[in-house]
Short mmCIF file of C-alpha atoms and ligand atoms in Angstrom, two decimals:
data_model
loop_
_atom_site.label_atom_id
_atom_site.label_comp_id
_atom_site.label_asym_id
_atom_site.label_seq_id
_atom_site.Cartn_x
_atom_site.Cartn_y
_atom_site.Cartn_z
CA MET A 39 -25.58 4.73 10.59
CA VAL A 40 -24.24 5.33 7.10
CA LYS A 41 -22.77 8.79 7.13
CA LYS A 42 -22.80 11.09 4.11
CA ASN A 43 -19.53 12.51 2.80
CA ALA A 44 -19.17 16.23 3.36
CA CYS A 45 -16.68 18.86 2.36
CA VAL A 46 -16.03 22.09 4.29
CA PHE A 47 -14.90 25.25 2.49
CA ILE A 48 -12.91 27.78 4.53
CA SER A 49 -10.85 30.94 4.09
CA GLY A 50 -9.72 31.82 7.60
CA LYS A 51 -9.55 30.67 11.20
CA GLY A 52 -11.76 27.63 10.79
CA THR A 53 -13.35 27.54 14.24
CA ASN A 54 -16.59 26.30 12.67
CA LEU A 55 -14.61 23.66 10.80
CA ARG A 56 -12.99 22.56 14.08
CA ASN A 57 -16.41 22.32 15.68
CA LEU A 58 -17.86 20.30 12.79
CA ILE A 59 -14.89 17.91 12.95
CA ILE A 60 -15.58 17.34 16.66
CA GLN A 61 -19.30 16.82 16.02
CA SER A 62 -18.66 14.43 13.15
CA ARG A 63 -16.88 12.06 15.52
CA GLU A 64 -20.25 11.35 17.18
CA TYR A 65 -21.49 8.04 15.85
CA ASN A 66 -24.98 9.42 15.12
CA PHE A 67 -23.89 12.68 13.47
CA PRO A 68 -24.99 12.37 9.83
CA ILE A 69 -21.79 13.46 8.05
CA ASN A 70 -18.14 12.57 7.77
CA ILE A 71 -15.81 15.37 6.73
CA LYS A 72 -13.94 13.88 3.81
CA LEU A 73 -12.28 16.97 2.46
CA VAL A 74 -11.44 20.58 3.34
CA ILE A 75 -11.13 23.25 0.67
CA SER A 76 -9.40 26.56 1.26
CA ASN A 77 -8.86 29.42 -1.16
CA ASN A 78 -6.23 30.81 1.19
CA LYS A 79 -3.00 28.89 1.65
CA ASN A 80 -2.37 30.70 4.95
CA ALA A 81 -5.77 29.97 6.48
CA TYR A 82 -5.30 28.85 10.08
CA GLY A 83 -8.24 26.47 9.60
CA ILE A 84 -6.03 24.18 7.51
CA THR A 85 -4.26 23.13 10.73
CA HIS A 86 -7.52 21.55 11.92
CA ALA A 87 -7.64 19.44 8.76
CA LYS A 88 -3.98 18.47 9.21
CA LYS A 89 -4.33 17.61 12.91
CA ASN A 90 -7.31 15.39 12.15
CA SER A 91 -5.79 13.76 9.06
CA ILE A 92 -8.49 15.14 6.79
CA PRO A 93 -7.31 15.69 3.21
CA TYR A 94 -7.29 19.34 2.22
CA LEU A 95 -6.85 21.26 -0.97
CA ILE A 96 -5.84 24.84 -1.63
CA VAL A 97 -7.70 26.20 -4.63
CA ASP A 98 -6.55 29.03 -6.82
CA THR A 99 -9.75 30.93 -7.53
CA LYS A 100 -7.95 33.04 -10.13
CA LYS A 101 -7.43 29.99 -12.30
CA ARG A 102 -10.02 29.97 -15.06
CA TYR A 103 -11.28 26.42 -14.69
CA PHE A 104 -10.76 25.97 -10.96
CA GLU A 105 -14.43 25.23 -10.28
CA TYR A 106 -14.51 22.64 -13.05
CA ASP A 107 -11.51 20.84 -11.50
CA LEU A 108 -13.03 21.21 -8.04
CA LEU A 109 -16.35 19.70 -9.10
CA LYS A 110 -14.47 16.72 -10.49
CA ILE A 111 -12.69 16.20 -7.15
CA LEU A 112 -15.95 16.57 -5.19
CA LYS A 113 -17.64 13.97 -7.38
CA GLU A 114 -14.67 11.61 -7.07
CA ASN A 115 -14.97 11.89 -3.29
CA LYS A 116 -18.74 11.32 -3.47
CA ILE A 117 -19.39 14.54 -1.59
CA SER A 118 -23.08 15.04 -0.94
CA LEU A 119 -22.95 18.11 1.30
CA ILE A 120 -20.81 21.24 1.03
CA CYS A 121 -20.56 23.40 4.15
CA LEU A 122 -19.33 26.95 3.62
CA ALA A 123 -17.73 27.93 6.92
CA GLY A 124 -16.28 31.38 6.48
CA TYR A 125 -15.51 30.84 2.79
CA MET A 126 -14.96 34.34 1.40
CA ARG A 127 -15.46 33.70 -2.30
CA ILE A 128 -18.60 33.70 -4.42
CA LEU A 129 -19.37 30.41 -6.17
CA SER A 130 -20.57 30.54 -9.77
CA LYS A 131 -24.16 29.85 -10.74
CA LYS A 132 -22.99 26.77 -12.61
CA PHE A 133 -21.20 25.39 -9.57
CA ILE A 134 -24.21 26.01 -7.33
CA GLU A 135 -26.53 24.33 -9.83
CA SER A 136 -24.32 21.23 -9.79
CA TYR A 137 -24.96 20.94 -6.05
CA THR A 138 -28.52 22.28 -5.73
CA LYS A 139 -29.80 22.08 -2.15
CA LYS A 140 -26.49 20.54 -1.14
CA ILE A 141 -24.51 23.67 -0.31
CA ILE A 142 -25.12 25.38 3.01
CA ASN A 143 -23.60 28.51 4.53
CA ILE A 144 -23.37 30.01 8.00
CA HIS A 145 -23.89 33.76 8.22
CA PRO A 146 -23.33 36.02 11.26
CA SER A 147 -26.71 37.81 11.30
CA LEU A 148 -30.40 37.07 11.37
CA LEU A 149 -31.02 36.84 7.63
CA PRO A 150 -32.57 38.40 5.61
CA LYS A 151 -31.10 41.28 7.66
CA TYR A 152 -27.47 42.22 6.98
CA LYS A 153 -26.47 40.15 3.99
CA GLY A 154 -22.83 40.49 2.99
CA LEU A 155 -19.90 41.80 5.01
CA ASP A 156 -19.44 44.00 8.11
CA THR A 157 -22.53 42.66 9.80
CA PHE A 158 -21.58 43.57 13.39
CA LYS A 159 -20.77 47.17 12.52
CA ARG A 160 -24.09 47.62 10.76
CA ILE A 161 -26.05 45.94 13.57
CA LEU A 162 -24.50 48.33 16.13
CA THR A 163 -25.04 51.39 13.93
CA ASN A 164 -28.72 50.50 13.62
CA LYS A 165 -29.00 49.95 17.39
CA ASP A 166 -30.75 46.60 16.91
CA CYS A 167 -31.89 44.91 20.11
CA LYS A 168 -31.17 41.37 18.95
CA THR A 169 -28.98 39.49 16.53
CA GLY A 170 -27.67 35.97 15.93
CA CYS A 171 -26.70 33.62 13.15
CA THR A 172 -28.37 31.86 10.24
CA VAL A 173 -27.65 28.62 8.41
CA HIS A 174 -29.13 28.66 4.92
CA TYR A 175 -28.98 26.90 1.58
CA VAL A 176 -26.83 28.62 -0.99
CA ASN A 177 -28.40 29.89 -4.19
CA GLU A 178 -27.02 32.26 -6.84
CA LYS A 179 -27.96 35.36 -4.83
CA LEU A 180 -25.72 36.36 -1.92
CA ASP A 181 -26.95 35.11 1.49
CA SER A 182 -30.45 34.63 0.08
CA GLY A 183 -31.18 30.88 -0.07
CA ASN A 184 -33.82 29.13 2.03
CA ILE A 185 -33.19 29.36 5.75
CA ILE A 186 -32.59 26.12 7.64
CA ILE A 187 -32.07 27.47 11.14
CA LYS A 188 -31.55 30.76 13.01
CA LYS A 189 -30.34 31.35 16.55
CA THR A 190 -30.88 34.63 18.37
CA PHE A 191 -29.51 36.56 21.35
CA PHE A 192 -30.25 39.97 22.85
CA ILE A 193 -27.71 42.72 22.39
CA GLU A 194 -26.55 44.49 25.57
CA LYS A 195 -25.67 48.18 25.83
CA THR A 196 -22.06 47.29 26.51
CA ASP A 197 -21.67 45.10 23.40
CA ASN A 198 -19.15 46.07 20.73
CA GLU A 199 -18.09 44.40 17.45
CA LYS A 200 -15.74 42.05 19.27
CA SER A 201 -18.28 40.87 21.83
CA LEU A 202 -20.99 40.50 19.17
CA LYS A 203 -18.66 38.32 17.12
CA TYR A 204 -17.84 36.20 20.17
CA LYS A 205 -21.50 35.73 21.12
CA THR A 206 -22.55 35.07 17.51
CA GLN A 207 -19.86 32.45 17.00
CA LYS A 208 -20.84 30.67 20.21
CA LEU A 209 -24.30 30.27 18.69
CA GLU A 210 -22.84 29.24 15.33
CA TYR A 211 -21.19 26.24 16.96
CA LEU A 212 -24.70 25.07 17.95
CA ALA A 213 -26.53 26.15 14.81
CA PHE A 214 -24.31 24.56 12.14
CA PRO A 215 -24.46 20.99 13.54
CA GLU A 216 -28.16 21.39 14.32
CA ALA A 217 -28.86 22.46 10.73
CA ILE A 218 -26.95 19.44 9.38
CA ARG A 219 -28.92 17.10 11.63
CA LYS A 220 -32.13 18.75 10.47
CA ILE A 221 -31.26 18.38 6.75
CA PHE A 222 -30.66 14.66 7.01
CA ARG A 223 -33.68 14.01 9.21
CA ALA A 224 -35.83 15.65 6.59
CA ASN A 225 -34.40 13.63 3.70
C1 LIG B 48 -18.17 32.78 10.87
O1 LIG B 48 -18.41 33.60 11.96
C2 LIG B 48 -19.31 32.84 9.88
O2 LIG B 48 -20.45 33.45 10.36
C3 LIG B 48 -18.79 33.68 8.75
O3 LIG B 48 -17.39 33.53 8.77
C4 LIG B 48 -16.97 33.21 10.08
C5 LIG B 48 -15.95 32.14 9.95
O4 LIG B 48 -15.30 31.89 11.17
N1 LIG B 48 -19.39 33.27 7.51
P1 LIG B 48 -14.38 30.62 11.36
O5 LIG B 48 -13.36 30.65 10.23
O6 LIG B 48 -15.24 29.41 11.30
O7 LIG B 48 -13.73 30.81 12.70
#
């Protein structure tokens, strides 16, 4: 199978990145991770790129034309899918338009509920009975693009922010690869 070139954007631990790297080693997984982008030079996730000999780039989002330079690099690497995996910066409308329907994000709630930050805290405050994660296309509105896949679990009385994060991330490791498979089956 001819795999598509993908790029993963991170800001932190990179456990989703690690999982996608493992998945991409499967011969029938539709993408190869060609490049990792981090806006944070201290992101632990960079070690996963290093260990797996995947080129990585630290971007300075304060630099005026950083997205312009980044787009150039993505095009040079023939990147056809961008996976936002815990990337904590907003991409400009122009950037998103250059990769329409080719940028996906993983979010730790059942969208459209709880867009933005502090999802677990808000879920507990509202005493929801279930939660989960969502993989969606990225558009210019925060956490609002078309949904590709959601995965759900029931919240227990004993759950706290830490346990919700743990359970949500366990589902994310299934949802992200499943969403990528789904995208390329549909194309
Ligand atoms: C994930 O839980 C995802 O839902 C959110 O950021 C987190 C990133 O975690 N967008 P990691 O860096 O992949 O461990």
